[in-house]
Amino acid sequence: TTKTKKEVFNKGVNKSTKPKKEVSNKGVNKSGNEYTAYTDGSYSYENVGETGATVSRYYNTGKGEASYDNSGEGYKFYENQGYRLYQESGKSKNSGNKGAVGIRGTV
Protein backbone atom coordinates (compact mmCIF):
# COMPACT_ATOMS: atom_id res chain seq x y z
CA THR A 1 0.00 0.00 0.00
CA THR A 2 1.08 3.57 -0.63
CA LYS A 3 1.69 5.70 2.48
CA THR A 4 1.09 9.41 2.70
CA LYS A 5 3.95 11.82 3.48
CA LYS A 6 2.45 12.34 6.95
CA GLU A 7 2.50 8.61 7.74
CA VAL A 8 6.12 8.31 6.60
CA PHE A 9 7.15 11.37 8.65
CA ASN A 10 5.31 10.25 11.80
CA LYS A 11 6.89 6.80 11.60
CA GLY A 12 10.34 8.41 11.82
CA VAL A 13 9.44 10.55 14.84
CA ASN A 14 9.90 8.90 18.20
CA LYS A 15 8.07 11.13 20.67
CA SER A 16 9.34 9.15 23.67
CA THR A 17 12.92 10.42 23.13
CA LYS A 18 12.04 13.87 24.45
CA PRO A 19 13.20 14.08 28.08
CA LYS A 20 10.35 14.28 30.56
CA LYS A 21 10.32 17.34 32.81
CA GLU A 22 10.08 16.27 36.43
CA VAL A 23 10.16 18.27 39.66
CA SER A 24 13.49 17.92 41.46
CA ASN A 25 12.85 20.39 44.31
CA LYS A 26 9.94 22.46 45.57
CA GLY A 27 9.43 24.83 48.49
CA VAL A 28 9.14 28.40 49.76
CA ASN A 29 12.13 30.75 49.90
CA LYS A 30 12.92 33.40 52.54
CA SER A 31 10.93 36.01 50.60
CA GLY A 32 7.80 33.86 50.69
CA ASN A 33 7.96 32.93 47.01
CA GLU A 34 7.01 29.39 46.06
CA TYR A 35 9.71 27.86 43.88
CA THR A 36 9.93 24.74 41.78
CA ALA A 37 13.12 23.34 40.24
CA TYR A 38 12.97 20.79 37.43
CA THR A 39 15.31 18.01 36.34
CA ASP A 40 16.00 19.75 33.00
CA GLY A 41 17.61 22.75 34.79
CA SER A 42 14.62 25.07 34.53
CA TYR A 43 12.95 26.67 37.54
CA SER A 44 10.00 28.87 38.44
CA TYR A 45 8.83 31.18 41.22
CA GLU A 46 5.32 32.24 42.17
CA ASN A 47 4.56 35.11 44.50
CA VAL A 48 1.21 34.69 46.23
CA GLY A 49 -0.61 37.73 47.65
CA GLU A 50 -2.53 38.05 50.90
CA THR A 51 -5.72 36.70 49.31
CA GLY A 52 -3.94 33.54 48.18
CA ALA A 53 -4.04 34.54 44.51
CA THR A 54 -0.86 34.45 42.44
CA VAL A 55 0.48 38.00 42.01
CA SER A 56 3.56 37.29 39.91
CA ARG A 57 5.25 34.41 38.11
CA TYR A 58 8.83 33.93 36.93
CA TYR A 59 10.05 31.07 34.75
CA ASN A 60 13.65 30.45 33.69
CA THR A 61 14.59 27.75 31.19
CA GLY A 62 18.10 27.47 32.65
CA LYS A 63 19.38 28.17 29.13
CA GLY A 64 19.33 31.97 29.04
CA GLU A 65 15.60 32.51 28.48
CA ALA A 66 13.10 33.72 31.05
CA SER A 67 9.66 35.26 31.42
CA TYR A 68 8.05 37.25 34.22
CA ASP A 69 4.41 38.22 34.61
CA ASN A 70 3.36 40.62 37.36
CA SER A 71 -0.41 41.04 37.29
CA GLY A 72 -0.27 43.14 40.48
CA GLU A 73 1.85 45.87 38.86
CA GLY A 74 0.55 45.26 35.35
CA TYR A 75 3.62 44.32 33.35
CA LYS A 76 5.55 41.41 31.88
CA PHE A 77 9.01 40.88 30.55
CA TYR A 78 10.68 38.34 28.32
CA GLU A 79 14.39 37.78 28.46
CA ASN A 80 16.83 36.07 26.12
CA GLN A 81 20.58 36.01 26.82
CA GLY A 82 20.39 39.15 29.00
CA TYR A 83 18.16 41.23 26.71
CA ARG A 84 14.78 42.16 28.14
CA LEU A 85 11.58 43.21 26.43
CA TYR A 86 9.04 44.82 28.78
CA GLN A 87 5.33 44.97 28.05
CA GLU A 88 2.71 46.79 30.07
CA SER A 89 -0.58 44.93 30.45
CA GLY A 90 -3.49 46.27 28.44
CA LYS A 91 -1.36 48.57 26.27
CA SER A 92 -0.55 48.03 22.64
CA LYS A 93 2.56 50.23 22.82
CA ASN A 94 5.30 50.18 25.39
CA SER A 95 6.22 53.39 27.15
CA GLY A 96 8.97 54.71 29.40
CA ASN A 97 11.72 52.38 30.60
CA LYS A 98 9.36 49.43 30.35
CA GLY A 99 9.11 50.07 26.63
CA ALA A 100 12.81 49.74 25.94
CA VAL A 101 13.72 46.89 23.65
CA GLY A 102 17.05 45.11 23.74
CA ILE A 103 18.46 46.47 26.97
CA ARG A 104 21.64 44.62 27.81
CA GLY A 105 21.90 44.09 31.50
CA THR A 106 22.61 41.81 34.37
CA VAL A 107 19.74 39.85 35.78
N, CA, C and O atoms as a Tinker XYZ file with bonds, in Angstrom:
   428  protein
     1  N      0.834000   -1.188000    0.000000    73     2
     2  CA     0.000000    0.000000    0.000000    64     1     3
     3  C      0.878000    1.251000    0.000000    63     2     4     5
     4  O      2.001000    1.232000    0.503000    81     3
     5  N      0.366000    2.310000   -0.556000    73     3     6
     6  CA     1.081000    3.575000   -0.625000    64     5     7
     7  C      0.794000    4.382000    0.638000    63     6     8     9
     8  O     -0.359000    4.537000    1.041000    81     7
     9  N      1.863000    4.896000    1.258000    73     7    10
    10  CA     1.693000    5.698000    2.476000    64     9    11
    11  C      1.782000    7.184000    2.140000    63    10    12    13
    12  O      2.498000    7.594000    1.227000    81    11
    13  N      1.041000    7.968000    2.898000    73    11    14
    14  CA     1.093000    9.411000    2.703000    64    13    15
    15  C      2.393000    9.952000    3.306000    63    14    16    17
    16  O      3.049000    9.271000    4.094000    81    15
    17  N      2.755000   11.172000    2.932000    73    15    18
    18  CA     3.953000   11.816000    3.483000    64    17    19
    19  C      3.859000   11.917000    5.004000    63    18    20    21
    20  O      4.855000   11.745000    5.708000    81    19
    21  N      2.653000   12.200000    5.505000    73    19    22
    22  CA     2.454000   12.343000    6.947000    64    21    23
    23  C      2.732000   11.022000    7.665000    63    22    24    25
    24  O      3.369000   11.019000    8.718000    81    23
    25  N      2.272000    9.918000    7.120000    73    23    26
    26  CA     2.502000    8.606000    7.737000    64    25    27
    27  C      3.991000    8.269000    7.763000    63    26    28    29
    28  O      4.496000    7.744000    8.755000    81    27
    29  N      4.688000    8.572000    6.670000    73    27    30
    30  CA     6.124000    8.311000    6.600000    64    29    31
    31  C      6.862000    9.168000    7.617000    63    30    32    33
    32  O      7.747000    8.676000    8.318000    81    31
    33  N      6.505000   10.453000    7.704000    73    31    34
    34  CA     7.147000   11.366000    8.648000    64    33    35
    35  C      6.901000   10.922000   10.089000    63    34    36    37
    36  O      7.837000   10.847000   10.885000    81    35
    37  N      5.649000   10.630000   10.423000    73    35    38
    38  CA     5.312000   10.248000   11.797000    64    37    39
    39  C      5.987000    8.951000   12.221000    63    38    40    41
    40  O      6.297000    8.772000   13.399000    81    39
    41  N      6.217000    8.045000   11.278000    73    39    42
    42  CA     6.891000    6.799000   11.604000    64    41    43
    43  C      8.322000    7.060000   12.067000    63    42    44    45
    44  O      8.840000    6.358000   12.936000    81    43
    45  N      8.960000    8.082000   11.474000    73    43    46
    46  CA    10.343000    8.408000   11.819000    64    45    47
    47  C     10.481000    9.222000   13.097000    63    46    48    49
    48  O     11.594000    9.393000   13.595000    81    47
    49  N      9.391000    9.723000   13.632000    73    47    50
    50  CA     9.442000   10.554000   14.841000    64    49    51
    51  C      9.150000    9.693000   16.053000    63    50    52    53
    52  O      8.085000    9.083000   16.156000    81    51
    53  N     10.097000    9.647000   16.963000    73    51    54
    54  CA     9.901000    8.896000   18.199000    64    53    55
    55  C      9.664000    9.903000   19.313000    63    54    56    57
    56  O     10.614000   10.486000   19.835000    81    55
    57  N      8.427000   10.106000   19.674000    73    55    58
    58  CA     8.074000   11.125000   20.669000    64    57    59
    59  C      8.582000   10.787000   22.063000    63    58    60    61
    60  O      8.688000   11.682000   22.901000    81    59
    61  N      8.895000    9.543000   22.336000    73    59    62
    62  CA     9.343000    9.153000   23.668000    64    61    63
    63  C     10.793000    9.551000   23.936000    63    62    64    65
    64  O     11.256000    9.427000   25.070000    81    63
    65  N     11.527000   10.029000   22.919000    73    63    66
    66  CA    12.922000   10.416000   23.130000    64    65    67
    67  C     13.051000   11.781000   23.799000    63    66    68    69
    68  O     14.122000   12.112000   24.308000    81    67
    69  N     12.002000   12.567000   23.809000    73    67    70
    70  CA    12.043000   13.869000   24.454000    64    69    71
    71  C     12.103000   13.663000   25.970000    63    70    72    73
    72  O     11.266000   12.955000   26.531000    81    71
    73  N     13.101000   14.286000   26.646000    73    71    74
    74  CA    13.196000   14.085000   28.084000    64    73    75
    75  C     11.964000   14.623000   28.811000    63    74    76    77
    76  O     11.447000   15.688000   28.475000    81    75
    77  N     11.517000   13.891000   29.784000    73    75    78
    78  CA    10.346000   14.279000   30.556000    64    77    79
    79  C     10.773000   15.269000   31.645000    63    78    80    81
    80  O     11.764000   15.050000   32.342000    81    79
    81  N     10.019000   16.351000   31.779000    73    79    82
    82  CA    10.318000   17.344000   32.807000    64    81    83
    83  C      9.701000   16.871000   34.117000    63    82    84    85
    84  O      8.491000   16.669000   34.215000    81    83
    85  N     10.551000   16.701000   35.115000    73    83    86
    86  CA    10.075000   16.274000   36.427000    64    85    87
    87  C     10.560000   17.252000   37.483000    63    86    88    89
    88  O     11.610000   17.876000   37.327000    81    87
    89  N      9.800000   17.382000   38.548000    73    87    90
    90  CA    10.161000   18.268000   39.658000    64    89    91
    91  C     11.300000   17.633000   40.441000    63    90    92    93
    92  O     11.223000   16.470000   40.838000    81    91
    93  N     12.372000   18.417000   40.661000    73    91    94
    94  CA    13.490000   17.921000   41.463000    64    93    95
    95  C     13.499000   18.531000   42.858000    63    94    96    97
    96  O     14.054000   17.948000   43.790000    81    95
    97  N     12.879000   19.714000   43.006000    73    95    98
    98  CA    12.849000   20.385000   44.308000    64    97    99
    99  C     11.703000   21.384000   44.312000    63    98   100   101
   100  O     11.400000   21.992000   43.285000    81    99
   101  N     11.069000   21.553000   45.454000    73    99   102
   102  CA     9.936000   22.463000   45.575000    64   101   103
   103  C      9.898000   23.002000   46.993000    63   102   104   105
   104  O     10.215000   22.280000   47.938000    81   103
   105  N      9.512000   24.273000   47.157000    73   103   106
   106  CA     9.432000   24.829000   48.494000    64   105   107
   107  C      9.090000   26.304000   48.485000    63   106   108   109
   108  O      8.581000   26.832000   47.496000    81   107
   109  N      9.377000   26.969000   49.607000    73   107   110
   110  CA     9.139000   28.401000   49.761000    64   109   111
   111  C     10.450000   29.030000   50.218000    63   110   112   113
   112  O     11.066000   28.570000   51.180000    81   111
   113  N     10.879000   30.100000   49.511000    73   111   114
   114  CA    12.130000   30.747000   49.896000    64   113   115
   115  C     11.915000   31.768000   51.006000    63   114   116   117
   116  O     10.790000   31.951000   51.471000    81   115
   117  N     12.989000   32.437000   51.435000    73   115   118
   118  CA    12.920000   33.399000   52.540000    64   117   119
   119  C     11.983000   34.561000   52.261000    63   118   120   121
   120  O     11.424000   35.143000   53.190000    81   119
   121  N     11.804000   34.907000   50.982000    73   119   122
   122  CA    10.934000   36.015000   50.600000    64   121   123
   123  C      9.464000   35.613000   50.522000    63   122   124   125
   124  O      8.602000   36.453000   50.263000    81   123
   125  N      9.180000   34.340000   50.742000    73   123   126
   126  CA     7.802000   33.864000   50.688000    64   125   127
   127  C      7.350000   33.438000   49.303000    63   126   128   129
   128  O      6.168000   33.170000   49.088000    81   127
   129  N      8.285000   33.374000   48.360000    73   127   130
   130  CA     7.956000   32.929000   47.010000    64   129   131
   131  C      8.006000   31.413000   46.939000    63   130   132   133
   132  O      8.927000   30.786000   47.462000    81   131
   133  N      7.011000   30.832000   46.291000    73   131   134
   134  CA     7.013000   29.388000   46.060000    64   133   135
   135  C      7.915000   29.113000   44.871000    63   134   136   137
   136  O      7.772000   29.757000   43.832000    81   135
   137  N      8.826000   28.188000   44.997000    73   135   138
   138  CA     9.713000   27.862000   43.884000    64   137   139
   139  C      9.608000   26.390000   43.527000    63   138   140   141
   140  O      9.282000   25.547000   44.362000    81   139
   141  N      9.892000   26.106000   42.275000    73   139   142
   142  CA     9.935000   24.738000   41.783000    64   141   143
   143  C     11.141000   24.618000   40.864000    63   142   144   145
   144  O     11.303000   25.418000   39.943000    81   143
   145  N     11.981000   23.634000   41.105000    73   143   146
   146  CA    13.123000   23.345000   40.241000    64   145   147
   147  C     12.831000   22.030000   39.523000    63   146   148   149
   148  O     12.247000   21.108000   40.093000    81   147
   149  N     13.251000   21.966000   38.262000    73   147   150
   150  CA    12.972000   20.793000   37.429000    64   149   151
   151  C     14.268000   20.087000   37.032000    63   150   152   153
   152  O     15.345000   20.683000   37.050000    81   151
   153  N     14.150000   18.830000   36.680000    73   151   154
   154  CA    15.312000   18.012000   36.336000    64   153   155
   155  C     16.022000   18.480000   35.068000    63   154   156   157
   156  O     17.181000   18.124000   34.854000    81   155
   157  N     15.361000   19.264000   34.228000    73   155   158
   158  CA    15.998000   19.750000   33.001000    64   157   159
   159  C     16.787000   21.049000   33.215000    63   158   160   161
   160  O     17.321000   21.611000   32.258000    81   159
   161  N     16.863000   21.534000   34.479000    73   159   162
   162  CA    17.613000   22.749000   34.788000    64   161   163
   163  C     16.763000   23.999000   34.843000    63   162   164   165
   164  O     17.258000   25.056000   35.234000    81   163
   165  N     15.502000   23.912000   34.465000    73   163   166
   166  CA    14.618000   25.068000   34.526000    64   165   167
   167  C     14.064000   25.224000   35.940000    63   166   168   169
   168  O     14.095000   24.291000   36.742000    81   167
   169  N     13.555000   26.428000   36.230000    73   167   170
   170  CA    12.947000   26.665000   37.540000    64   169   171
   171  C     11.914000   27.776000   37.438000    63   170   172   173
   172  O     11.914000   28.553000   36.484000    81   171
   173  N     11.036000   27.842000   38.429000    73   171   174
   174  CA    10.005000   28.867000   38.439000    64   173   175
   175  C      9.752000   29.346000   39.862000    63   174   176   177
   176  O     10.004000   28.636000   40.836000    81   175
   177  N      9.240000   30.583000   39.950000    73   175   178
   178  CA     8.831000   31.181000   41.215000    64   177   179
   179  C      7.416000   31.701000   41.062000    63   178   180   181
   180  O      7.036000   32.175000   39.991000    81   179
   181  N      6.642000   31.616000   42.121000    73   179   182
   182  CA     5.322000   32.239000   42.165000    64   181   183
   183  C      5.218000   33.031000   43.451000    63   182   184   185
   184  O      5.539000   32.529000   44.528000    81   183
   185  N      4.769000   34.268000   43.337000    73   183   186
   186  CA     4.560000   35.112000   44.504000    64   185   187
   187  C      3.058000   35.183000   44.740000    63   186   188   189
   188  O      2.308000   35.637000   43.875000    81   187
   189  N      2.630000   34.741000   45.893000    73   187   190
   190  CA     1.213000   34.694000   46.227000    64   189   191
   191  C      0.877000   35.855000   47.158000    63   190   192   193
   192  O      1.574000   36.086000   48.146000    81   191
   193  N     -0.188000   36.582000   46.840000    73   191   194
   194  CA    -0.612000   37.728000   47.648000    64   193   195
   195  C     -1.380000   37.305000   48.888000    63   194   196   197
   196  O     -1.562000   36.116000   49.150000    81   195
   197  N     -1.822000   38.289000   49.639000    73   195   198
   198  CA    -2.533000   38.046000   50.900000    64   197   199
   199  C     -3.823000   37.260000   50.719000    63   198   200   201
   200  O     -4.238000   36.531000   51.619000    81   199
   201  N     -4.458000   37.404000   49.562000    73   199   202
   202  CA    -5.724000   36.702000   49.311000    64   201   203
   203  C     -5.503000   35.258000   48.874000    63   202   204   205
   204  O     -6.458000   34.491000   48.749000    81   203
   205  N     -4.239000   34.888000   48.641000    73   203   206
   206  CA    -3.935000   33.542000   48.178000    64   205   207
   207  C     -3.830000   33.438000   46.668000    63   206   208   209
   208  O     -3.482000   32.384000   46.137000    81   207
   209  N     -4.133000   34.537000   45.971000    73   207   210
   210  CA    -4.039000   34.543000   44.512000    64   209   211
   211  C     -2.595000   34.811000   44.083000    63   210   212   213
   212  O     -1.863000   35.533000   44.759000    81   211
   213  N     -2.199000   34.231000   42.970000    73   211   214
   214  CA    -0.857000   34.450000   42.439000    64   213   215
   215  C     -0.748000   35.877000   41.915000    63   214   216   217
   216  O     -1.554000   36.306000   41.089000    81   215
   217  N      0.258000   36.613000   42.401000    73   215   218
   218  CA     0.475000   38.000000   42.006000    64   217   219
   219  C      1.504000   38.086000   40.879000    63   218   220   221
   220  O      1.350000   38.880000   39.951000    81   219
   221  N      2.552000   37.265000   40.965000    73   219   222
   222  CA     3.560000   37.285000   39.906000    64   221   223
   223  C      4.132000   35.892000   39.701000    63   222   224   225
   224  O      4.119000   35.045000   40.593000    81   223
   225  N      4.641000   35.688000   38.475000    73   223   226
   226  CA     5.248000   34.407000   38.113000    64   225   227
   227  C      6.553000   34.678000   37.378000    63   226   228   229
   228  O      6.648000   35.621000   36.593000    81   227
   229  N      7.553000   33.850000   37.634000    73   227   230
   230  CA     8.833000   33.931000   36.934000    64   229   231
   231  C      9.207000   32.526000   36.509000    63   230   232   233
   232  O      9.125000   31.590000   37.304000    81   231
   233  N      9.617000   32.372000   35.257000    73   231   234
   234  CA    10.046000   31.070000   34.755000    64   233   235
   235  C     11.369000   31.244000   34.028000    63   234   236   237
   236  O     11.505000   32.144000   33.200000    81   235
   237  N     12.340000   30.399000   34.324000    73   235   238
   238  CA    13.649000   30.448000   33.688000    64   237   239
   239  C     13.948000   29.072000   33.116000    63   238   240   241
   240  O     13.846000   28.068000   33.821000    81   239
   241  N     14.315000   29.020000   31.845000    73   239   242
   242  CA    14.589000   27.746000   31.190000    64   241   243
   243  C     15.907000   27.130000   31.642000    63   242   244   245
   244  O     16.147000   25.943000   31.420000    81   243
   245  N     16.769000   27.939000   32.281000    73   243   246
   246  CA    18.098000   27.470000   32.646000    64   245   247
   247  C     19.053000   27.537000   31.470000    63   246   248   249
   248  O     20.202000   27.106000   31.568000    81   247
   249  N     18.577000   28.078000   30.358000    73   247   250
   250  CA    19.378000   28.166000   29.129000    64   249   251
   251  C     19.388000   29.589000   28.583000    63   250   252   253
   252  O     19.527000   29.793000   27.377000    81   251
   253  N     19.241000   30.575000   29.468000    73   251   254
   254  CA    19.325000   31.970000   29.042000    64   253   255
   255  C     18.017000   32.622000   28.657000    63   254   256   257
   256  O     18.017000   33.774000   28.223000    81   255
   257  N     16.902000   31.928000   28.800000    73   255   258
   258  CA    15.602000   32.507000   28.479000    64   257   259
   259  C     14.731000   32.525000   29.730000    63   258   260   261
   260  O     14.756000   31.594000   30.535000    81   259
   261  N     13.959000   33.604000   29.879000    73   259   262
   262  CA    13.097000   33.718000   31.053000    64   261   263
   263  C     11.873000   34.554000   30.721000    63   262   264   265
   264  O     11.865000   35.311000   29.751000    81   263
   265  N     10.841000   34.407000   31.538000    73   263   266
   266  CA     9.659000   35.256000   31.420000    64   265   267
   267  C      9.162000   35.584000   32.819000    63   266   268   269
   268  O      9.307000   34.793000   33.751000    81   267
   269  N      8.573000   36.769000   32.944000    73   267   270
   270  CA     8.054000   37.252000   34.220000    64   269   271
   271  C      6.719000   37.913000   33.937000    63   270   272   273
   272  O      6.588000   38.673000   32.978000    81   271
   273  N      5.737000   37.630000   34.760000    73   271   274
   274  CA     4.407000   38.218000   34.610000    64   273   275
   275  C      3.955000   38.711000   35.970000    63   274   276   277
   276  O      3.763000   37.915000   36.890000    81   275
   277  N      3.783000   40.033000   36.105000    73   275   278
   278  CA     3.363000   40.623000   37.359000    64   277   279
   279  C      1.995000   41.267000   37.154000    63   278   280   281
   280  O      1.896000   42.413000   36.716000    81   279
   281  N      0.946000   40.519000   37.475000    73   279   282
   282  CA    -0.409000   41.044000   37.289000    64   281   283
   283  C     -0.705000   42.147000   38.293000    63   282   284   285
   284  O     -1.519000   43.027000   38.013000    81   283
   285  N     -0.060000   42.120000   39.460000    73   283   286
   286  CA    -0.271000   43.144000   40.482000    64   285   287
   287  C      0.176000   44.521000   40.027000    63   286   288   289
   288  O     -0.503000   45.514000   40.289000    81   287
   289  N      1.319000   44.588000   39.344000    73   287   290
   290  CA     1.845000   45.869000   38.865000    64   289   291
   291  C      1.552000   46.095000   37.384000    63   290   292   293
   292  O      1.822000   47.172000   36.853000    81   291
   293  N      1.005000   45.094000   36.724000    73   291   294
   294  CA     0.550000   45.262000   35.353000    64   293   295
   295  C      1.611000   45.250000   34.277000    63   294   296   297
   296  O      1.495000   45.982000   33.294000    81   295
   297  N      2.648000   44.436000   34.435000    73   295   298
   298  CA     3.618000   44.322000   33.346000    64   297   299
   299  C      4.228000   42.935000   33.284000    63   298   300   301
   300  O      4.131000   42.138000   34.218000    81   299
   301  N      4.867000   42.674000   32.133000    73   299   302
   302  CA     5.551000   41.406000   31.881000    64   301   303
   303  C      6.907000   41.725000   31.299000    63   302   304   305
   304  O      7.130000   42.825000   30.794000    81   303
   305  N      7.818000   40.764000   31.366000    73   303   306
   306  CA     9.014000   40.877000   30.548000    64   305   307
   307  C      9.428000   39.511000   30.049000    63   306   308   309
   308  O      9.144000   38.482000   30.663000    81   307
   309  N     10.104000   39.532000   28.926000    73   307   310
   310  CA    10.676000   38.337000   28.322000    64   309   311
   311  C     12.165000   38.591000   28.201000    63   310   312   313
   312  O     12.585000   39.696000   27.855000    81   311
   313  N     12.946000   37.599000   28.478000    73   311   314
   314  CA    14.389000   37.778000   28.459000    64   313   315
   315  C     15.045000   36.669000   27.647000    63   314   316   317
   316  O     14.643000   35.508000   27.717000    81   315
   317  N     16.058000   37.044000   26.881000    73   315   318
   318  CA    16.825000   36.070000   26.117000    64   317   319
   319  C     18.280000   36.517000   26.122000    63   318   320   321
   320  O     18.609000   37.566000   25.568000    81   319
   321  N     19.148000   35.733000   26.740000    73   319   322
   322  CA    20.579000   36.007000   26.816000    64   321   323
   323  C     20.877000   37.409000   27.349000    63   322   324   325
   324  O     21.779000   38.080000   26.848000    81   323
   325  N     20.126000   37.858000   28.363000    73   323   326
   326  CA    20.390000   39.147000   28.998000    64   325   327
   327  C     19.651000   40.321000   28.411000    63   326   328   329
   328  O     19.693000   41.407000   28.990000    81   327
   329  N     18.977000   40.162000   27.290000    73   327   330
   330  CA    18.164000   41.228000   26.711000    64   329   331
   331  C     16.743000   41.082000   27.225000    63   330   332   333
   332  O     16.196000   39.980000   27.260000    81   331
   333  N     16.148000   42.202000   27.623000    73   331   334
   334  CA    14.777000   42.162000   28.137000    64   333   335
   335  C     13.839000   43.004000   27.288000    63   334   336   337
   336  O     14.194000   44.087000   26.823000    81   335
   337  N     12.647000   42.488000   27.099000    73   335   338
   338  CA    11.577000   43.214000   26.432000    64   337   339
   339  C     10.438000   43.334000   27.439000    63   338   340   341
   340  O      9.861000   42.329000   27.855000    81   339
   341  N     10.113000   44.583000   27.833000    73   339   342
   342  CA     9.036000   44.821000   28.785000    64   341   343
   343  C      7.741000   45.111000   28.033000    63   342   344   345
   344  O      7.749000   45.686000   26.945000    81   343
   345  N      6.641000   44.703000   28.633000    73   343   346
   346  CA     5.327000   44.967000   28.054000    64   345   347
   347  C      4.367000   45.288000   29.185000    63   346   348   349
   348  O      4.215000   44.513000   30.129000    81   347
   349  N      3.721000   46.440000   29.077000    73   347   350
   350  CA     2.712000   46.794000   30.066000    64   349   351
   351  C      1.404000   46.122000   29.700000    63   350   352   353
   352  O      1.038000   46.064000   28.526000    81   351
   353  N      0.698000   45.613000   30.698000    73   351   354
   354  CA    -0.576000   44.933000   30.449000    64   353   355
   355  C     -1.612000   45.912000   29.924000    63   354   356   357
   356  O     -1.704000   47.045000   30.396000    81   355
   357  N     -2.383000   45.474000   28.956000    73   355   358
   358  CA    -3.491000   46.269000   28.441000    64   357   359
   359  C     -3.080000   47.404000   27.531000    63   358   360   361
   360  O     -3.925000   48.220000   27.163000    81   359
   361  N     -1.797000   47.493000   27.148000    73   359   362
   362  CA    -1.356000   48.569000   26.268000    64   361   363
   363  C     -0.748000   47.973000   25.016000    63   362   364   365
   364  O      0.014000   47.009000   25.080000    81   363
   365  N     -1.087000   48.545000   23.895000    73   363   366
   366  CA    -0.552000   48.033000   22.645000    64   365   367
   367  C      0.852000   48.550000   22.384000    63   366   368   369
   368  O      1.608000   47.925000   21.640000    81   367
   369  N      1.217000   49.685000   22.986000    73   367   370
   370  CA     2.560000   50.229000   22.817000    64   369   371
   371  C      3.245000   50.285000   24.169000    63   370   372   373
   372  O      2.607000   50.528000   25.193000    81   371
   373  N      4.528000   50.063000   24.164000    73   371   374
   374  CA     5.297000   50.184000   25.392000    64   373   375
   375  C      5.640000   51.649000   25.608000    63   374   376   377
   376  O      5.712000   52.428000   24.658000    81   375
   377  N      5.849000   52.015000   26.867000    73   375   378
   378  CA     6.220000   53.391000   27.152000    64   377   379
   379  C      7.241000   53.434000   28.275000    63   378   380   381
   380  O      7.350000   52.496000   29.065000    81   379
   381  N      7.985000   54.527000   28.340000    73   379   382
   382  CA     8.968000   54.708000   29.403000    64   381   383
   383  C     10.043000   53.652000   29.368000    63   382   384   385
   384  O     10.314000   53.075000   28.315000    81   383
   385  N     10.661000   53.390000   30.505000    73   383   386
   386  CA    11.715000   52.384000   30.595000    64   385   387
   387  C     11.190000   50.992000   30.280000    63   386   388   389
   388  O     11.921000   50.152000   29.756000    81   387
   389  N      9.934000   50.751000   30.598000    73   387   390
   390  CA     9.362000   49.426000   30.352000    64   389   391
   391  C      9.201000   49.183000   28.855000    63   390   392   393
   392  O      9.016000   48.041000   28.435000    81   391
   393  N      9.268000   50.224000   28.054000    73   391   394
   394  CA     9.107000   50.066000   26.625000    64   393   395
   395  C     10.418000   49.846000   25.886000    63   394   396   397
   396  O     10.420000   49.632000   24.673000    81   395
   397  N     11.526000   49.896000   26.604000    73   395   398
   398  CA    12.814000   49.739000   25.944000    64   397   399
   399  C     12.996000   48.322000   25.449000    63   398   400   401
   400  O     12.695000   47.361000   26.157000    81   399
   401  N     13.483000   48.198000   24.250000    73   399   402
   402  CA    13.715000   46.885000   23.652000    64   401   403
   403  C     15.210000   46.660000   23.556000    63   402   404   405
   404  O     15.957000   47.555000   23.159000    81   403
   405  N     15.645000   45.467000   23.920000    73   403   406
   406  CA    17.047000   45.111000   23.743000    64   405   407
   407  C     17.994000   45.739000   24.735000    63   406   408   409
   408  O     19.136000   46.036000   24.383000    81   407
   409  N     17.566000   45.949000   25.949000    73   407   410
   410  CA    18.460000   46.474000   26.975000    64   409   411
   411  C     19.388000   45.361000   27.400000    63   410   412   413
   412  O     18.939000   44.274000   27.764000    81   411
   413  N     20.656000   45.621000   27.356000    73   411   414
   414  CA    21.636000   44.616000   27.808000    64   413   415
   415  C     21.867000   44.882000   29.274000    63   414   416   417
   416  O     22.200000   46.002000   29.662000    81   415
   417  N     21.697000   43.874000   30.083000    73   415   418
   418  CA    21.900000   44.093000   31.501000    64   417   419
   419  C     22.094000   42.808000   32.264000    63   418   420   421
   420  O     21.936000   41.713000   31.724000    81   419
   421  N     22.431000   42.952000   33.500000    73   419   422
   422  CA    22.610000   41.809000   34.371000    64   421   423
   423  C     21.299000   41.513000   35.056000    63   422   424   425
   424  O     20.595000   42.421000   35.498000    81   423
   425  N     20.983000   40.275000   35.139000    73   423   426
   426  CA    19.739000   39.853000   35.776000    64   425   427
   427  C     20.019000   39.350000   37.158000    63   426   428
   428  O     19.098000   38.945000   37.867000    81   427
